[in-house]
Short mmCIF file of C-alpha atoms in Angstrom, two decimals:
data_model
loop_
_atom_site.label_atom_id
_atom_site.label_comp_id
_atom_site.label_asym_id
_atom_site.label_seq_id
_atom_site.Cartn_x
_atom_site.Cartn_y
_atom_site.Cartn_z
CA MET Y 139 -46.70 22.45 -39.44
CA SER Y 140 -44.97 25.04 -41.17
CA ASP Y 141 -40.88 25.04 -41.48
CA SER Y 142 -40.74 27.87 -39.11
CA SER Y 143 -42.63 26.76 -36.57
CA SER Y 144 -41.14 23.24 -36.54
CA ARG Y 145 -37.38 25.51 -36.16
CA ARG Y 146 -38.90 27.12 -33.50
CA ARG Y 147 -36.81 26.73 -30.03
CA ALA Y 148 -37.97 24.87 -27.22
CA PRO Y 149 -38.93 27.41 -24.07
CA LYS Y 150 -36.16 27.68 -21.39
CA PRO Y 151 -36.61 25.92 -18.29
CA ALA Y 152 -38.07 28.71 -15.47
CA ARG Y 153 -35.25 29.62 -13.19
CA GLN Y 154 -36.09 28.05 -9.56
CA PRO Y 155 -37.46 30.61 -7.17
CA GLY Y 156 -34.89 32.26 -4.67
CA LEU Y 157 -31.60 30.64 -6.41
CA ASP Y 158 -29.28 33.53 -7.39
CA PRO Y 159 -27.96 32.69 -10.88
CA ASP Y 160 -24.28 33.41 -9.81
CA ASP Y 161 -24.37 31.01 -6.86
CA PRO Y 162 -22.07 28.41 -7.52
CA LEU Y 163 -24.85 26.07 -6.99
CA ALA Y 164 -26.12 26.74 -10.81
CA ALA Y 165 -23.30 24.94 -11.96
CA PHE Y 166 -24.94 21.84 -11.11
CA GLY Y 167 -27.38 22.53 -13.84
CA SER Y 168 -25.19 24.18 -16.22
CA ARG Y 169 -22.81 23.33 -18.86
CA LEU Y 170 -19.00 23.59 -18.14
CA ARG Y 171 -17.00 26.54 -19.14
CA ALA Y 172 -13.44 26.84 -19.69
CA ILE Y 173 -11.34 28.94 -17.21
CA LYS Y 174 -9.35 31.18 -18.68
CA ASP Y 175 -7.33 32.00 -15.73
CA LEU Y 176 -7.37 32.22 -11.91
CA ASP Y 177 -8.37 35.51 -11.92
CA ASP Y 178 -11.49 34.76 -13.90
CA LEU Y 179 -12.89 32.07 -11.66
CA ALA Y 180 -11.95 34.16 -8.74
CA ARG Y 181 -14.22 36.68 -10.06
CA GLN Y 182 -17.01 34.55 -10.61
CA TYR Y 183 -17.43 33.89 -6.61
CA PRO Y 184 -16.08 37.23 -5.05
CA ASP Y 185 -16.43 35.63 -1.45
CA ARG Y 186 -14.97 32.21 -1.55
CA ASP Y 187 -11.22 31.61 -1.28
CA ILE Y 188 -9.75 29.46 -4.19
CA ASN Y 189 -6.48 27.37 -2.72
CA LEU Y 190 -4.63 25.20 -5.26
CA GLY Y 191 -2.92 22.17 -3.84
CA ARG Y 192 0.13 20.26 -4.73
CA LYS Y 193 0.31 18.09 -7.46
CA ARG Y 194 -0.30 14.30 -6.35
CA GLN Y 195 3.38 12.56 -6.72
CA LYS Y 196 3.33 8.90 -7.05
CA LEU Y 197 4.50 7.18 -4.07
CA GLU Y 198 8.20 6.19 -4.14
CA PHE Y 199 9.55 2.67 -2.53
CA TYR Y 200 11.17 -0.17 -3.85
CA SER Y 201 9.42 -3.49 -5.53
CA SER Y 202 10.02 -6.37 -7.16
CA ASP Y 203 8.35 -8.21 -9.96
CA ASP Y 204 6.62 -10.56 -7.98
CA ARG Y 205 5.33 -8.32 -5.46
CA PRO Y 206 4.95 -4.85 -6.91
CA ASN Y 207 3.68 -1.58 -4.86
CA ALA Y 208 3.29 -3.79 -1.64
CA PHE Y 209 3.93 -1.87 1.46
CA ALA Y 210 3.41 -2.58 5.15
CA MET Y 211 1.48 -0.38 7.45
CA ALA Y 212 3.28 -1.17 11.06
CA SER Y 213 2.68 0.46 14.59
CA LEU Y 214 5.77 3.09 15.47
CA GLU Y 215 5.06 2.14 19.14
CA PHE Y 216 5.03 -1.45 18.68
CA LEU Y 217 8.59 -0.57 16.57
CA LEU Y 218 10.04 1.19 19.25
CA VAL Y 219 8.69 -1.30 22.14
CA ILE Y 220 10.63 -4.13 20.44
CA ALA Y 221 13.76 -2.02 19.49
CA GLN Y 222 14.09 -2.10 23.34
CA TYR Y 223 12.96 -5.35 24.14
CA TYR Y 224 15.04 -7.32 22.26
CA ARG Y 225 18.42 -7.89 22.87
CA GLU Y 226 19.38 -10.29 20.54
CA ALA Y 227 19.27 -10.26 16.80
CA LEU Y 228 17.63 -13.08 15.50
CA PRO Y 229 14.28 -12.20 16.86
CA LEU Y 230 14.56 -8.84 15.46
CA ARG Y 231 15.58 -9.72 12.37
CA LEU Y 232 12.76 -12.14 12.14
CA ILE Y 233 10.23 -9.72 12.50
CA LEU Y 234 11.49 -7.70 10.23
CA LEU Y 235 11.22 -10.94 7.77
CA LEU Y 236 7.92 -11.58 8.95
CA ILE Y 237 6.59 -7.73 8.40
CA ALA Y 238 8.13 -7.69 4.80
CA GLY Y 239 6.78 -11.10 4.10
CA GLN Y 240 3.30 -10.23 4.51
CA ARG Y 241 0.47 -10.32 1.54
CA ALA Y 242 -2.38 -8.37 1.55
CA GLY Y 243 -4.58 -9.45 4.43
CA GLY Y 244 -1.51 -9.53 6.93
CA GLN Y 245 -0.66 -13.49 6.16
CA ILE Y 246 2.86 -14.34 6.12
CA PRO Y 247 3.25 -17.62 3.35
CA LEU Y 248 7.35 -18.49 4.59
CA THR Y 249 7.85 -21.58 6.12
CA GLN Y 250 10.82 -22.24 8.67
CA ASP Y 251 12.81 -23.64 6.39
CA ASP Y 252 12.47 -20.22 4.23
CA MET Y 253 13.10 -17.94 7.11
CA ALA Y 254 16.38 -19.47 8.01
CA ALA Y 255 17.59 -19.23 4.32
CA ILE Y 256 16.55 -16.14 3.87
CA LEU Y 257 18.55 -15.02 7.19
CA ASP Y 258 21.06 -17.15 6.42
CA VAL Y 259 21.33 -18.99 10.22
CA PRO Y 260 20.82 -22.57 10.85
CA ARG Y 261 17.14 -24.16 10.98
CA GLN Y 262 17.32 -25.15 14.84
CA LYS Y 263 17.97 -21.18 15.40
CA VAL Y 264 14.87 -20.10 13.80
CA ASN Y 265 12.58 -22.11 15.91
CA PRO Y 266 13.13 -20.77 19.22
CA ALA Y 267 13.12 -17.35 17.95
CA LEU Y 268 10.07 -17.49 16.58
CA GLN Y 269 8.12 -19.11 19.27
CA ASP Y 270 9.64 -16.23 21.34
CA VAL Y 271 8.03 -13.61 18.94
CA MET Y 272 4.86 -15.87 18.86
CA GLU Y 273 4.39 -16.40 22.92
CA HIS Y 274 3.93 -12.26 22.62
CA GLY Y 275 1.30 -12.43 20.26
CA ILE Y 276 2.98 -10.62 17.34
CA VAL Y 277 2.70 -13.46 14.75
CA LEU Y 278 0.42 -16.66 15.01
CA LYS Y 279 0.73 -19.98 13.25
CA ARG Y 280 -2.66 -20.18 10.54
CA ARG Y 281 -1.47 -23.23 9.19
CA PRO Y 282 1.53 -25.29 8.26
CA GLY Y 283 3.77 -23.17 6.35
CA VAL Y 284 1.27 -19.87 6.68
CA TYR Y 285 1.78 -17.45 9.53
CA GLN Y 286 -0.23 -14.56 10.38
CA PHE Y 287 0.99 -11.29 11.73
CA ASN Y 288 -1.14 -9.65 14.06
CA PRO Y 289 -3.26 -6.88 12.52
CA PRO Y 290 -2.97 -4.07 15.23
CA TYR Y 291 1.18 -4.20 15.06
CA SER Y 292 2.00 -4.50 11.33
CA TYR Y 293 -0.47 -4.99 8.42
CA VAL Y 294 -0.26 -5.36 4.59
CA ALA Y 295 -3.60 -3.85 3.29
CA ALA Y 296 -3.37 -3.97 -0.13
CA GLU Y 297 -1.08 -4.99 -3.05
CA LEU Y 298 -0.49 -5.27 -6.47
CA VAL Y 299 -0.10 -8.76 -7.33
CA ARG Y 300 1.29 -9.30 -11.14
CA GLY Y 301 -0.53 -11.73 -12.73
CA ALA Y 302 -0.85 -14.38 -16.09
CA GLU Y 303 0.66 -12.50 -19.30
CA GLY Y 304 1.79 -9.42 -17.52
CA ARG Y 305 -1.78 -8.12 -15.83
CA THR Y 306 -1.52 -6.61 -12.79
CA GLU Y 307 -4.11 -7.21 -10.16
CA TYR Y 308 -5.35 -5.00 -7.26
CA VAL Y 309 -5.78 -6.78 -4.22
CA GLN Y 310 -7.05 -5.13 -0.94
CA VAL Y 311 -8.18 -6.82 2.61
CA ASP Y 312 -9.83 -4.36 5.00
CA GLN Y 313 -7.78 -4.34 8.28
CA GLN Y 314 -11.27 -4.55 9.97
CA ASP Y 315 -12.56 -7.51 7.93
CA ALA Y 316 -9.01 -9.40 8.69
CA LEU Y 317 -9.46 -8.72 12.31
CA GLU Y 318 -13.26 -10.01 12.84
CA GLU Y 319 -12.01 -13.23 10.71
CA LEU Y 320 -8.82 -13.97 12.52
CA ARG Y 321 -10.89 -13.32 15.87
CA ALA Y 322 -13.75 -15.44 15.19
CA GLY Y 323 -11.29 -18.40 16.28
CA SER Y 324 -9.69 -19.62 19.42
CA LEU Y 325 -6.73 -17.36 20.33
CA PRO Y 326 -4.58 -16.67 23.09
CA GLU Y 327 -5.21 -13.53 25.06
CA LEU Y 328 -2.11 -11.48 23.07
CA VAL Y 329 -3.62 -12.43 20.06
CA ARG Y 330 -7.07 -11.33 20.92
CA TYR Y 331 -6.64 -8.69 22.69
CA PRO Y 332 -3.03 -7.28 21.96
CA SER Y 333 -1.11 -5.34 24.34
CA LEU Y 334 2.60 -4.36 24.51
CA GLN Y 335 2.32 -3.18 28.24
CA HIS Y 336 4.08 -6.65 29.26
CA MET Y 337 6.83 -5.85 27.34
CA ARG Y 338 7.18 -2.41 28.71
CA ASP Y 339 7.10 -3.61 31.86
CA ALA Y 340 9.81 -6.24 31.28
CA ILE Y 341 12.40 -3.13 30.02
CA ASP Y 342 11.78 -1.30 33.05
CA GLU Y 343 12.46 -4.28 35.06
CA LEU Y 344 15.75 -5.03 33.17
CA ARG Y 345 16.54 -1.13 33.37
CA LYS Y 346 16.23 -1.28 37.04
CA GLU Y 347 18.65 -4.68 37.00
CA ARG Y 348 21.36 -2.89 35.23
CA ALA Y 349 21.22 0.43 37.34
CA ALA Y 350 21.70 -2.11 40.58
CA LYS Y 351 24.70 -3.58 38.72
CA ARG Y 352 25.88 -0.54 37.74
CA ARG Y 353 25.55 1.09 40.98
CA ASP Y 354 27.58 -2.10 42.91
CA ARG Y 355 30.59 -1.66 40.36
CA ARG Y 356 30.93 1.76 41.18
CA LYS Y 357 30.74 0.83 45.13
CA ARG Y 358 33.15 -1.48 44.75
CA PHE Y 359 35.47 0.76 42.32
CA ASP Y 360 35.18 3.09 45.34
CA ALA Y 361 35.94 1.15 47.76
CA ARG Y 362 39.03 -0.34 46.29
CA THR Y 363 40.17 2.77 45.53
CA GLU Y 364 39.97 3.71 48.65
CA LYS Y 365 41.57 1.13 50.25
CA GLU Y 366 44.41 1.22 47.90
CA GLN Y 367 44.85 5.03 48.86
CA GLY Y 368 44.70 4.55 52.16
CA GLN Y 369 48.17 1.79 51.98
#
């Protein structure tokens, strides 16, 4: 074989019938070409709209060295209901602590001694507040020193955990997987089938009672004023 024949170029592949060479689909079989400017790009595809999205910014939130970039997703309806339902500060503070104490998958490695120390309250006050929260299906106990937030109310799906030698490991637990694993066991109805309706009903009843008390006080005040004026 001569040198000229060895240098002969291979034949180009045949074009696909019916495929417009200017169609964007042709890009899948072509080398990427540098784009000089947007006008140049627009001229290539005159029948298409070109949109530039905003540059994605890194999320900003506080984190610590032992739990970098960890955050919880919480139901806004849940937060709204408990803000109206609980009239005492400790249960609300406890719920916030339990939300913040979650690891990926929603488990909370905190003992009641830990809760008391963090909230700076006597240990004997933590137990009744925690029992009240648990009775509403908000949190359940998995084992000694480990609780679980009910995933539909608040859930940590993923977190970055700092490991040995400063390495950071990404840990993710899908909510559906956590729910399936959780509901495989024997659970109270409010945990298995979460509902805030009983809290909403209690809020309505409390408001009715308070309105009735205000009416009674108003009647007594009006009667006393009328009596004083008659004298």
